[in-house]
mmCIF file of N, CA and C in Angstrom:
data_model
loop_
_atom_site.group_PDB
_atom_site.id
_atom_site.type_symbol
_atom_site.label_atom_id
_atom_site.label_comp_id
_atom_site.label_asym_id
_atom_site.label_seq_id
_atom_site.Cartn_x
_atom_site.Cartn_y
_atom_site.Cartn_z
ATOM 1 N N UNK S 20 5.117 164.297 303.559
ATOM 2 C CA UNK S 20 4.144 163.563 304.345
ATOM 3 C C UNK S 20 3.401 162.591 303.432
ATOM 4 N N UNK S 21 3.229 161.608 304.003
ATOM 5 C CA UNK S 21 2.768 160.523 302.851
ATOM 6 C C UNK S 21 1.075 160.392 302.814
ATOM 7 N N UNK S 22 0.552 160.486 301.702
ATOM 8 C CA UNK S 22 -0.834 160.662 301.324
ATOM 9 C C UNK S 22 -1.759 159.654 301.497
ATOM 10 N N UNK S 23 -2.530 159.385 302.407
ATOM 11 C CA UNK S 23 -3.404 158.185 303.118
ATOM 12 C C UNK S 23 -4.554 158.802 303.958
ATOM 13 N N UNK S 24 -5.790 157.758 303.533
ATOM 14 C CA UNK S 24 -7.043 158.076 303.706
ATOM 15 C C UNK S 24 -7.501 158.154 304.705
ATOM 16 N N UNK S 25 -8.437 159.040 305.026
ATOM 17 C CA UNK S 25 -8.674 159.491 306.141
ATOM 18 C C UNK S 25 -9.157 158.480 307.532
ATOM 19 N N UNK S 26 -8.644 158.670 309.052
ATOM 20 C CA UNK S 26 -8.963 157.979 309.741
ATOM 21 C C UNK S 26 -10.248 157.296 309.802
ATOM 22 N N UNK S 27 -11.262 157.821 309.645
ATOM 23 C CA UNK S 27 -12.845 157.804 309.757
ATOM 24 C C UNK S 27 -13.299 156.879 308.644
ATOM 25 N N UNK S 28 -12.516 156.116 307.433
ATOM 26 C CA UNK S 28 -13.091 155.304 306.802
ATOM 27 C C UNK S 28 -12.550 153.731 306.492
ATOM 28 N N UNK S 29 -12.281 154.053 307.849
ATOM 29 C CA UNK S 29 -11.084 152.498 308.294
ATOM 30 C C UNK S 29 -12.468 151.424 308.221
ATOM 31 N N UNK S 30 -11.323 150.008 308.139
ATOM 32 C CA UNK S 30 -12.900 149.076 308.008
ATOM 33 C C UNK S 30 -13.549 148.408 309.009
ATOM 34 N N UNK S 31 -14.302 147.998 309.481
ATOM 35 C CA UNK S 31 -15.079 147.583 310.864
ATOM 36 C C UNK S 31 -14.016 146.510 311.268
ATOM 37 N N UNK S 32 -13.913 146.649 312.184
ATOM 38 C CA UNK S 32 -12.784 145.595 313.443
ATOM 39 C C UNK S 32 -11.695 146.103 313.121
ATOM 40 N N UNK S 33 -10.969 147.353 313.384
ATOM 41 C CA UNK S 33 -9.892 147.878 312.881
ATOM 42 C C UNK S 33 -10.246 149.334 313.997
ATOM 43 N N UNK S 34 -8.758 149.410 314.533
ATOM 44 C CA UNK S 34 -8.317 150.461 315.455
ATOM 45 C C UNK S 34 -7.588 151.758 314.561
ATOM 46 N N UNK S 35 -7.184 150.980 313.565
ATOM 47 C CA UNK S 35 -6.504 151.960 312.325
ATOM 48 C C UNK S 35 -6.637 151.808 310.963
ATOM 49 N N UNK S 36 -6.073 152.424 310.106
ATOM 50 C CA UNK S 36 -6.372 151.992 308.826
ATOM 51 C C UNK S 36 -5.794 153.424 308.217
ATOM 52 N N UNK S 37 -4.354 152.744 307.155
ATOM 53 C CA UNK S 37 -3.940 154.091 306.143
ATOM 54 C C UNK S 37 -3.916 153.213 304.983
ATOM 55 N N UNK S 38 -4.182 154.288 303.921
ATOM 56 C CA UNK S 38 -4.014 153.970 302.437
ATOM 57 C C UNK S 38 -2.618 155.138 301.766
ATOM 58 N N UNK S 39 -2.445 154.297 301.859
ATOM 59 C CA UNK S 39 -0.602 155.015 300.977
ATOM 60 C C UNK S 39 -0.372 154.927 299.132
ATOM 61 N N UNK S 40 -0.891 155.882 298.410
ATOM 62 C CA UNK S 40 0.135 156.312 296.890
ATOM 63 C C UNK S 40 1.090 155.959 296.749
ATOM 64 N N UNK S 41 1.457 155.112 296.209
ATOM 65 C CA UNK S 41 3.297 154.909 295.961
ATOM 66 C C UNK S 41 3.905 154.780 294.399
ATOM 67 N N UNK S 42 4.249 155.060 293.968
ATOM 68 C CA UNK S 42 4.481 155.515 292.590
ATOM 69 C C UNK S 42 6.056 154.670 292.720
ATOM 70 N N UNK S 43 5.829 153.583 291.919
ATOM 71 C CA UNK S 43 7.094 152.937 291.796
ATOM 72 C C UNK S 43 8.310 153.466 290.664
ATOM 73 N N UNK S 44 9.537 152.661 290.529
ATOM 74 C CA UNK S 44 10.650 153.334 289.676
ATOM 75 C C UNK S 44 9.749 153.035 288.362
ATOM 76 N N UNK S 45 9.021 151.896 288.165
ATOM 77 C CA UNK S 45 8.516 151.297 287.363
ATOM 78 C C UNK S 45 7.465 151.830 286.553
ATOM 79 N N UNK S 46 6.975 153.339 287.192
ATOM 80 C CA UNK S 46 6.072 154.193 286.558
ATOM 81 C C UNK S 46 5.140 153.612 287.060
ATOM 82 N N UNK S 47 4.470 152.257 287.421
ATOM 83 C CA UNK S 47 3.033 152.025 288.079
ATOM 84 C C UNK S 47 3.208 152.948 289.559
ATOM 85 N N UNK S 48 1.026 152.838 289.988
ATOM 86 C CA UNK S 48 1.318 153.953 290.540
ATOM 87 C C UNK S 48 0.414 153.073 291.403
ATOM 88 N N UNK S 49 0.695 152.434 292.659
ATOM 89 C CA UNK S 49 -0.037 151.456 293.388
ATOM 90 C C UNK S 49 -0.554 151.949 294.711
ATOM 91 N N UNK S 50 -1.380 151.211 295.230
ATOM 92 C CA UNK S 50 -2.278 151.751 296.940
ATOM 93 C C UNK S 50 -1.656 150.592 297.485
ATOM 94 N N UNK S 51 -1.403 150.767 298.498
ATOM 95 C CA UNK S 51 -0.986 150.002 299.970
ATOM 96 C C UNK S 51 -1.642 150.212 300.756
ATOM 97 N N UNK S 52 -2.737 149.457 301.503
ATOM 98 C CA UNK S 52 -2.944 149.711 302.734
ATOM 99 C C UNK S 52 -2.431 148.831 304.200
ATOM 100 N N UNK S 53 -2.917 149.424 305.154
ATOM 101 C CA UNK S 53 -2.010 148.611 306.056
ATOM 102 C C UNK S 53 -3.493 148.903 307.122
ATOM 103 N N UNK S 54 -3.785 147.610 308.212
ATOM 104 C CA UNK S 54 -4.858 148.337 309.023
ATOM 105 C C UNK S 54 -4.317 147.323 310.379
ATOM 106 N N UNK S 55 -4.670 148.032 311.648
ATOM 107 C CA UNK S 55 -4.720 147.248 312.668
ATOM 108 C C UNK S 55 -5.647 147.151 313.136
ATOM 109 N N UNK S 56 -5.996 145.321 313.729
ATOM 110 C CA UNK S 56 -6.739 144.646 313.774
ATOM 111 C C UNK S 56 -7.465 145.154 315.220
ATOM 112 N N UNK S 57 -8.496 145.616 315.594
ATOM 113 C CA UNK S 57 -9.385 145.537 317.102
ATOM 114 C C UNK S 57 -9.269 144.085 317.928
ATOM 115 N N UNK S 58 -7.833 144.219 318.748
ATOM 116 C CA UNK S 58 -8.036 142.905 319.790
ATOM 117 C C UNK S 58 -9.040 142.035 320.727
ATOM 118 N N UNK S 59 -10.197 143.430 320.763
ATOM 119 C CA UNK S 59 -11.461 142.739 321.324
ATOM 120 C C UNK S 59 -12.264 142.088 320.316
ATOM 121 N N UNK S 60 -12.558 141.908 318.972
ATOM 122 C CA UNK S 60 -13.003 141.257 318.165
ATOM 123 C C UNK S 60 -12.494 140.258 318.473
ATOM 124 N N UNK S 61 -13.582 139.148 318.702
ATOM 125 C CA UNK S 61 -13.389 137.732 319.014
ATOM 126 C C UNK S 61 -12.550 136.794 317.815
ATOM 127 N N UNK S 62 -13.129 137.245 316.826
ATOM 128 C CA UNK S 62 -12.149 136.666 315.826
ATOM 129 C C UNK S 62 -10.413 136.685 315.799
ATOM 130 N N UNK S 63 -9.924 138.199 316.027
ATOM 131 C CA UNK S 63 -8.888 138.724 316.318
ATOM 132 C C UNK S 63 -8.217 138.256 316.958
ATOM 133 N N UNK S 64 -8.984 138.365 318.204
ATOM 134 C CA UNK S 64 -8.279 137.559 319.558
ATOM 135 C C UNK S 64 -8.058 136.379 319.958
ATOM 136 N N UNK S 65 -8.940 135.311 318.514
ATOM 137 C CA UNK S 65 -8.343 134.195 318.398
ATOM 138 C C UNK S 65 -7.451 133.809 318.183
ATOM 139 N N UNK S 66 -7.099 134.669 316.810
ATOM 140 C CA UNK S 66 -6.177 134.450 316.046
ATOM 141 C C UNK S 66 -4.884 134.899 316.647
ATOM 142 N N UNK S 67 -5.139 135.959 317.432
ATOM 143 C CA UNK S 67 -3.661 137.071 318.686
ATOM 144 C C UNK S 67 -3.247 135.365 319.452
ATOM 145 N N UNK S 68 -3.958 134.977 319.833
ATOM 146 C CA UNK S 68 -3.820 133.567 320.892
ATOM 147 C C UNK S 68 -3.442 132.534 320.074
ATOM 148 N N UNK S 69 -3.564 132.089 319.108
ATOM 149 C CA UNK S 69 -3.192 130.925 318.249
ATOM 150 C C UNK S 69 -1.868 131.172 317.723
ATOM 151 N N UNK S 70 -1.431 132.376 317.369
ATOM 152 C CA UNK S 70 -0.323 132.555 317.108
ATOM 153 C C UNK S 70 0.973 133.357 318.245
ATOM 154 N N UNK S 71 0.359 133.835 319.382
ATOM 155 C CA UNK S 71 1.181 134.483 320.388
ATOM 156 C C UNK S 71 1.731 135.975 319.908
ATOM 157 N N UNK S 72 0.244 136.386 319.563
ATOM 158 C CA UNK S 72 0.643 137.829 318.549
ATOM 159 C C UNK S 72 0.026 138.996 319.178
ATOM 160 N N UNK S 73 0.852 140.004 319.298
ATOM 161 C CA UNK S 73 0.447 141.182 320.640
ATOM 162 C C UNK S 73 0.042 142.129 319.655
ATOM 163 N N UNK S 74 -0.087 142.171 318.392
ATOM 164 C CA UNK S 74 -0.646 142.943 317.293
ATOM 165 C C UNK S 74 -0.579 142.582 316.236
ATOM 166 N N UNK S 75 -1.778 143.026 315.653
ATOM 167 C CA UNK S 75 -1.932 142.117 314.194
ATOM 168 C C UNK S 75 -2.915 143.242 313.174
ATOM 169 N N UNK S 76 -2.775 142.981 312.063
ATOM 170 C CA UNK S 76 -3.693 143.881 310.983
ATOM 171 C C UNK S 76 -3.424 143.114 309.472
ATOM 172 N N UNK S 77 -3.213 144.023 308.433
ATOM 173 C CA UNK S 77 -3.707 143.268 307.592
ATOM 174 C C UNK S 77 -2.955 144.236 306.965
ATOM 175 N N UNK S 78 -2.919 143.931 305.676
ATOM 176 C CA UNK S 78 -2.108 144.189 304.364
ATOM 177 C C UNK S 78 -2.720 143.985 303.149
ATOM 178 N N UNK S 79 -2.943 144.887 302.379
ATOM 179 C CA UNK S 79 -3.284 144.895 300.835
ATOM 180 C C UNK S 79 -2.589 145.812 299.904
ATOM 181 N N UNK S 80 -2.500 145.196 298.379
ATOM 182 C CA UNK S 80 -1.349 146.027 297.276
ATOM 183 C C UNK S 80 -2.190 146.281 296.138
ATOM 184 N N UNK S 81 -2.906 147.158 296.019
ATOM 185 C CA UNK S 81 -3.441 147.400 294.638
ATOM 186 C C UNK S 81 -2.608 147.759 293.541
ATOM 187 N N UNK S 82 -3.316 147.293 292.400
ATOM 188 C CA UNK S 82 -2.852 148.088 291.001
ATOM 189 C C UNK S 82 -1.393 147.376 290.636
ATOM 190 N N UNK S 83 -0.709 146.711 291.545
ATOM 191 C CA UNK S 83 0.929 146.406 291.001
ATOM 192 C C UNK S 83 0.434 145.000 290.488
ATOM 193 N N UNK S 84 0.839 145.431 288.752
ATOM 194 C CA UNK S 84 1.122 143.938 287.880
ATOM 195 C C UNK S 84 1.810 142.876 288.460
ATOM 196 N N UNK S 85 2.680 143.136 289.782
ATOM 197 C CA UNK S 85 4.020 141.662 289.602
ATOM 198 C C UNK S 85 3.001 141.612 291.879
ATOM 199 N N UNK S 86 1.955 142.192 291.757
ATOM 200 C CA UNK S 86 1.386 141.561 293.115
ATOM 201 C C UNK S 86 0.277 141.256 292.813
ATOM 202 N N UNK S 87 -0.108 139.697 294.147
ATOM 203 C CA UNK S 87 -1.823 139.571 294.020
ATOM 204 C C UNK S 87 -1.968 140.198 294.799
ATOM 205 N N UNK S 88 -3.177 140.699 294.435
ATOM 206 C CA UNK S 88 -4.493 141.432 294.793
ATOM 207 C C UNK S 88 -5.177 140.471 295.880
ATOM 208 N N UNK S 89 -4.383 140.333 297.115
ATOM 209 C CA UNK S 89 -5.398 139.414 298.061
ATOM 210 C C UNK S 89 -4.974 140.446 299.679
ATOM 211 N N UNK S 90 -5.785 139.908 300.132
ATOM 212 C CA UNK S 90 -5.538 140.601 301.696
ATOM 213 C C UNK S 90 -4.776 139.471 302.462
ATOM 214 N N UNK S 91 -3.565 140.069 303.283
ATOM 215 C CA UNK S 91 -2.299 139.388 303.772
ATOM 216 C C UNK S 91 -2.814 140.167 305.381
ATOM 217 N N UNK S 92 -1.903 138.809 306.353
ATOM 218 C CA UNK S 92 -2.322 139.006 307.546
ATOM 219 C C UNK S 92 -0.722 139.237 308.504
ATOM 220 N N UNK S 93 -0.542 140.527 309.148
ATOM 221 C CA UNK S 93 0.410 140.973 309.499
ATOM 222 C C UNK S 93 0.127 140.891 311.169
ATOM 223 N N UNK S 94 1.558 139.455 311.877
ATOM 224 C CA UNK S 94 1.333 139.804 313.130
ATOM 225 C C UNK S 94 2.780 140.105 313.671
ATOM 226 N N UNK S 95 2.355 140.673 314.640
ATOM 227 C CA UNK S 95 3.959 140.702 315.402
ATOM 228 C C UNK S 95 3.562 140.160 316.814
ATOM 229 N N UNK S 96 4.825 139.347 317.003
ATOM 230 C CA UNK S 96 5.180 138.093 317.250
ATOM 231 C C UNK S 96 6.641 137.998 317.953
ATOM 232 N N UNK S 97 6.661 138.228 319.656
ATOM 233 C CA UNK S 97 8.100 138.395 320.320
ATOM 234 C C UNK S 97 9.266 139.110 319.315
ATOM 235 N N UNK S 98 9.064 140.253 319.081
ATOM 236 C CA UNK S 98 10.086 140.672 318.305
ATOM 237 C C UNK S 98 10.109 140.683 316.754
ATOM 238 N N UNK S 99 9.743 139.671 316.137
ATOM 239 C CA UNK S 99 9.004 139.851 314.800
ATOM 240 C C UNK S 99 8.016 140.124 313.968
ATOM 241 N N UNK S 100 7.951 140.382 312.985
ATOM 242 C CA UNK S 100 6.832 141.091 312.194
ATOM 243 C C UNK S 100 6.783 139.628 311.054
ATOM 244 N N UNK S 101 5.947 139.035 311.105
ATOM 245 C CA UNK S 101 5.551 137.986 309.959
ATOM 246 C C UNK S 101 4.017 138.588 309.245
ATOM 247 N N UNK S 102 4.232 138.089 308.138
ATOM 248 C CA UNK S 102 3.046 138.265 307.261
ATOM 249 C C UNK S 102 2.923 136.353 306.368
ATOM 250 N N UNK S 103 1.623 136.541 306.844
ATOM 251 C CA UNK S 103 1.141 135.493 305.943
ATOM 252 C C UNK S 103 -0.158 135.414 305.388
ATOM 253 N N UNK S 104 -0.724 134.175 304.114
ATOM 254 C CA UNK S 104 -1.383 134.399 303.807
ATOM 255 C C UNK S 104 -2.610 133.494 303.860
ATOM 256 N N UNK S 105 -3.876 133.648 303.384
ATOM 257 C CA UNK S 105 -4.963 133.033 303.655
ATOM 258 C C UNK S 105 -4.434 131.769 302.775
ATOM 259 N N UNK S 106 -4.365 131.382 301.528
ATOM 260 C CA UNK S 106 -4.076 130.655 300.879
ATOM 261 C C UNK S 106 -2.754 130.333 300.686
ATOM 262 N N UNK S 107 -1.616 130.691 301.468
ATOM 263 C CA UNK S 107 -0.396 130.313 301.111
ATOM 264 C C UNK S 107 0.305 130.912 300.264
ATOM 265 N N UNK S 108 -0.016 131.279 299.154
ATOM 266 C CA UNK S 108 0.698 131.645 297.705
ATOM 267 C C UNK S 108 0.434 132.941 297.538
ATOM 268 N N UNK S 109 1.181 133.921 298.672
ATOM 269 C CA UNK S 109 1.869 135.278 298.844
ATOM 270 C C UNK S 109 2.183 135.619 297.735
ATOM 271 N N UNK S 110 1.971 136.297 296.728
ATOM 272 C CA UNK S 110 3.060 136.992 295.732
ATOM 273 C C UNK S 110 3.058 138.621 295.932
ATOM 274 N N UNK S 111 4.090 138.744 295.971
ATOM 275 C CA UNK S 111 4.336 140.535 296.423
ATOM 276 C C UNK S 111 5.451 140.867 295.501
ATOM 277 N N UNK S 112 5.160 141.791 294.618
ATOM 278 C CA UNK S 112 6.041 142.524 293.237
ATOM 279 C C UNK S 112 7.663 142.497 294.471
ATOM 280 N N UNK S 113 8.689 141.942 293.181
ATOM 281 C CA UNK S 113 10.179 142.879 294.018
ATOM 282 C C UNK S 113 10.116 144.335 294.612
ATOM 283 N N UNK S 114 9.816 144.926 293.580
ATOM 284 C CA UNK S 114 9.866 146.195 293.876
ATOM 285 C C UNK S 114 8.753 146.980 295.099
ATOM 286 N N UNK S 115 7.758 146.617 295.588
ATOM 287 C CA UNK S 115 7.117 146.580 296.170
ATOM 288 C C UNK S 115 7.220 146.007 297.584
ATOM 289 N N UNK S 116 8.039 144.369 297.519
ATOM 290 C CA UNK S 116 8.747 144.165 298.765
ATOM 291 C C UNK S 116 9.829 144.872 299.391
ATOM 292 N N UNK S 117 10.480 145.486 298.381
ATOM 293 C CA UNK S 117 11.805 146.500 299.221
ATOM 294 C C UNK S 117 10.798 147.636 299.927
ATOM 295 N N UNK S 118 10.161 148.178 299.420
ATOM 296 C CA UNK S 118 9.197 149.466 299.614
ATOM 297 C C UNK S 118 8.169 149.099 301.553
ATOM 298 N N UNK S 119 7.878 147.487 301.345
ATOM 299 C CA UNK S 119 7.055 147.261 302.224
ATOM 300 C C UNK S 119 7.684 147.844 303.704
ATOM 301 N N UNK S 120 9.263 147.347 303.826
ATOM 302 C CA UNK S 120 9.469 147.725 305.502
ATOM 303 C C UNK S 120 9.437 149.735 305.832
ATOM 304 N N UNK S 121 9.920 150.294 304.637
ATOM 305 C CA UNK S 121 9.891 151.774 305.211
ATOM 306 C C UNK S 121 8.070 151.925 305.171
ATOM 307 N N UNK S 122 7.109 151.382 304.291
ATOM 308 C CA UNK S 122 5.649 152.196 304.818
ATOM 309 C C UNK S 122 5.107 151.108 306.386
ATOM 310 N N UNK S 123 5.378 149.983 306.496
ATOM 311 C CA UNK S 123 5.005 149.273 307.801
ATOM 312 C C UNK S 123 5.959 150.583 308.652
ATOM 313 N N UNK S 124 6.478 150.892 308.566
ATOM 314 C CA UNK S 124 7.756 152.115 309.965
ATOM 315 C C UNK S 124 6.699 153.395 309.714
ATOM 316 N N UNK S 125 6.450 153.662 308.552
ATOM 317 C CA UNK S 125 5.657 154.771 308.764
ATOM 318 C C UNK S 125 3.860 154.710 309.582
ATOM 319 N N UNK S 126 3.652 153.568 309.009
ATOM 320 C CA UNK S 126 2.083 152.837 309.403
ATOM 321 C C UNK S 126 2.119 153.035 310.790
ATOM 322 N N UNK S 127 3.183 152.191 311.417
ATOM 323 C CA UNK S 127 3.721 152.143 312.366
ATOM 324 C C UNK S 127 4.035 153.436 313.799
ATOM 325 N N UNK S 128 4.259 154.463 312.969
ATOM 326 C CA UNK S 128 5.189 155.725 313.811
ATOM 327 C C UNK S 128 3.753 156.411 313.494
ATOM 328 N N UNK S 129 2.631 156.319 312.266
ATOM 329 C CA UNK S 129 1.387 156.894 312.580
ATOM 330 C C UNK S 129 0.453 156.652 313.296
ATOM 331 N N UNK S 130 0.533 155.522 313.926
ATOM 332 C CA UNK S 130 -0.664 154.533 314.920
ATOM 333 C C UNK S 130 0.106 154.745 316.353
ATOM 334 N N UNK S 131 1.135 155.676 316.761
ATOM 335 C CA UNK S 131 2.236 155.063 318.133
ATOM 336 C C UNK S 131 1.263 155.588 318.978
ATOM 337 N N UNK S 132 0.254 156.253 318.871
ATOM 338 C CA UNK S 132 -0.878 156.908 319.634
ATOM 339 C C UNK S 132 -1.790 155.591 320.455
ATOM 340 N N UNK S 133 -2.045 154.754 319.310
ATOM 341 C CA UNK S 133 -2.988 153.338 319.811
ATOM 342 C C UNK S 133 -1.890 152.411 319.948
ATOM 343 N N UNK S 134 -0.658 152.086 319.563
ATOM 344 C CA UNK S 134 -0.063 150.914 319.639
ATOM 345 C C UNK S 134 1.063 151.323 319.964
ATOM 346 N N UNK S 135 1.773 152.050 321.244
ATOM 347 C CA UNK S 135 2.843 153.060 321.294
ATOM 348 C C UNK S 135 3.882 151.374 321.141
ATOM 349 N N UNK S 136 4.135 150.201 321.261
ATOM 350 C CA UNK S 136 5.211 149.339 320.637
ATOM 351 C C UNK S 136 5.466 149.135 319.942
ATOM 352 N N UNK S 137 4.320 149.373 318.597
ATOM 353 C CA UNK S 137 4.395 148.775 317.113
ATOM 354 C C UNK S 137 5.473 150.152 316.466
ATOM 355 N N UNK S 138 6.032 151.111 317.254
ATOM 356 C CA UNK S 138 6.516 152.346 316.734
ATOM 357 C C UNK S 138 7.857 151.804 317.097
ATOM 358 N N UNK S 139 8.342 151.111 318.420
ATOM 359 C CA UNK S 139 9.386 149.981 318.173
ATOM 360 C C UNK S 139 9.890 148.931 317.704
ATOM 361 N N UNK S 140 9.199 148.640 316.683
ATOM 362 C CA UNK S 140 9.760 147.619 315.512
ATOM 363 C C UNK S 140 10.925 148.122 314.778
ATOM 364 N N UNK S 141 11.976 147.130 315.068
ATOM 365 C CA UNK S 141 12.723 147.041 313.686
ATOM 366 C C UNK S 141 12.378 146.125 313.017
ATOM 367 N N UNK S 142 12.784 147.065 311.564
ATOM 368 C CA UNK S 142 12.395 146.140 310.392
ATOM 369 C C UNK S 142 13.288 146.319 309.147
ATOM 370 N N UNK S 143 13.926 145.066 309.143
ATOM 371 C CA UNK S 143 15.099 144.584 308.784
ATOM 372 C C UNK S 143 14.705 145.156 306.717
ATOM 373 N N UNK S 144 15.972 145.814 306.097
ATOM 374 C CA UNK S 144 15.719 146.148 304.784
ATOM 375 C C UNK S 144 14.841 147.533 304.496
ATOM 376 N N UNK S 145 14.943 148.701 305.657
ATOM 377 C CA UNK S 145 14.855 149.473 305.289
ATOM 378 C C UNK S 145 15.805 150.605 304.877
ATOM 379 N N UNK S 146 15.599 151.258 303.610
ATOM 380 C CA UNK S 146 16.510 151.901 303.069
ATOM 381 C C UNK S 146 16.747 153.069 303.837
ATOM 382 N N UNK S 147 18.549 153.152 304.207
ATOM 383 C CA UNK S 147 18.746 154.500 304.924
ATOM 384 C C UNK S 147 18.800 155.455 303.668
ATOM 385 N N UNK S 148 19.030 155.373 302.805
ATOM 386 C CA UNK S 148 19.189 156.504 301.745
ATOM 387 C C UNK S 148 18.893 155.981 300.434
ATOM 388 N N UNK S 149 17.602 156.559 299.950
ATOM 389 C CA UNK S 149 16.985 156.208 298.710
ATOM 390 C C UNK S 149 16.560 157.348 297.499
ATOM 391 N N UNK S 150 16.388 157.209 296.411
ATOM 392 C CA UNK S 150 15.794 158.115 295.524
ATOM 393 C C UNK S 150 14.212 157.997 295.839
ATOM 394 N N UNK S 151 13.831 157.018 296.346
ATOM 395 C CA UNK S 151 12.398 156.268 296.623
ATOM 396 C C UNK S 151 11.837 157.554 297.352
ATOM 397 N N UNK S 152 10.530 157.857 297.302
ATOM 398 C CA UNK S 152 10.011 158.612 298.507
ATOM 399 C C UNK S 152 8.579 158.312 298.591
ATOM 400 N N UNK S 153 8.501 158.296 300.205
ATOM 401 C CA UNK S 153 6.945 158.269 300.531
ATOM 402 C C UNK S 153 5.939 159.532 299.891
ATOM 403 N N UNK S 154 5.198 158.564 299.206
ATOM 404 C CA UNK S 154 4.270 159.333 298.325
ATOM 405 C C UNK S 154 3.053 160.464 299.367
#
């Protein structure tokens, strides 16, 4: 079962919020969080409408040398899952991008309570059989 912080200290305008351990091949030992966004926040629901996005949250990578340290904006979008960023210039470690689609499936299959569709995403590049494991 993968190790993430408790429901109750999610951040204001947010329906969810996990923090995930992930201990790369690389010996760094990084936080992921993943949160979904509250659609009644006016801000939110701008942004749900400007882009044609039926769910949206946010993304952050601590501690990994080969990622910035910025908060990334995750919507899904008729069938797709895009992430983009405030400033454009995304950098997300290799090793860390292979890792991203199995914890979004887990983020995902833990929220199917508030967002029972976001538990139907496919997401293309997840490993059927890995040494990798959710921390």
């Amino acid at each position: 079962m993968p190790r993430h912080s408790p429901e109750t200290r999610r951040p204001l305008g947010t329906l969810a919020w996990r923090q995930y351990d992930v201990t790369l091949d690389s010996g760094h030992c990084v936080k992921v969080g993943f949160s979904l966004a509250d659609p009644h926040d006016e801000t939110i629901a701008e942004i749900s409408r400007k882009h044609s996005a039926s769910n949206l949250g946010f993304i952050v990578i601590l501690d990994d040398p080969d990622s910035l340290e910025e908060v990334v904006l995750w919507l899904r979008q008729a069938g797709s899952l895009t992430m983009m960023s405030q400033n454009g210039a995304m950098l997300i470690g290799d090793e860390m991008k292979t890792l991203l689609p199995r914890y979004f499936t887990v983020f995902f299959d833990e929220i199917r309570h508030i967002a029972p569709d976001l538990a139907d995403v496919l997401l293309v590049g997840v490993p059927k059989a890995s040494k990798k494991h959710l921390n």
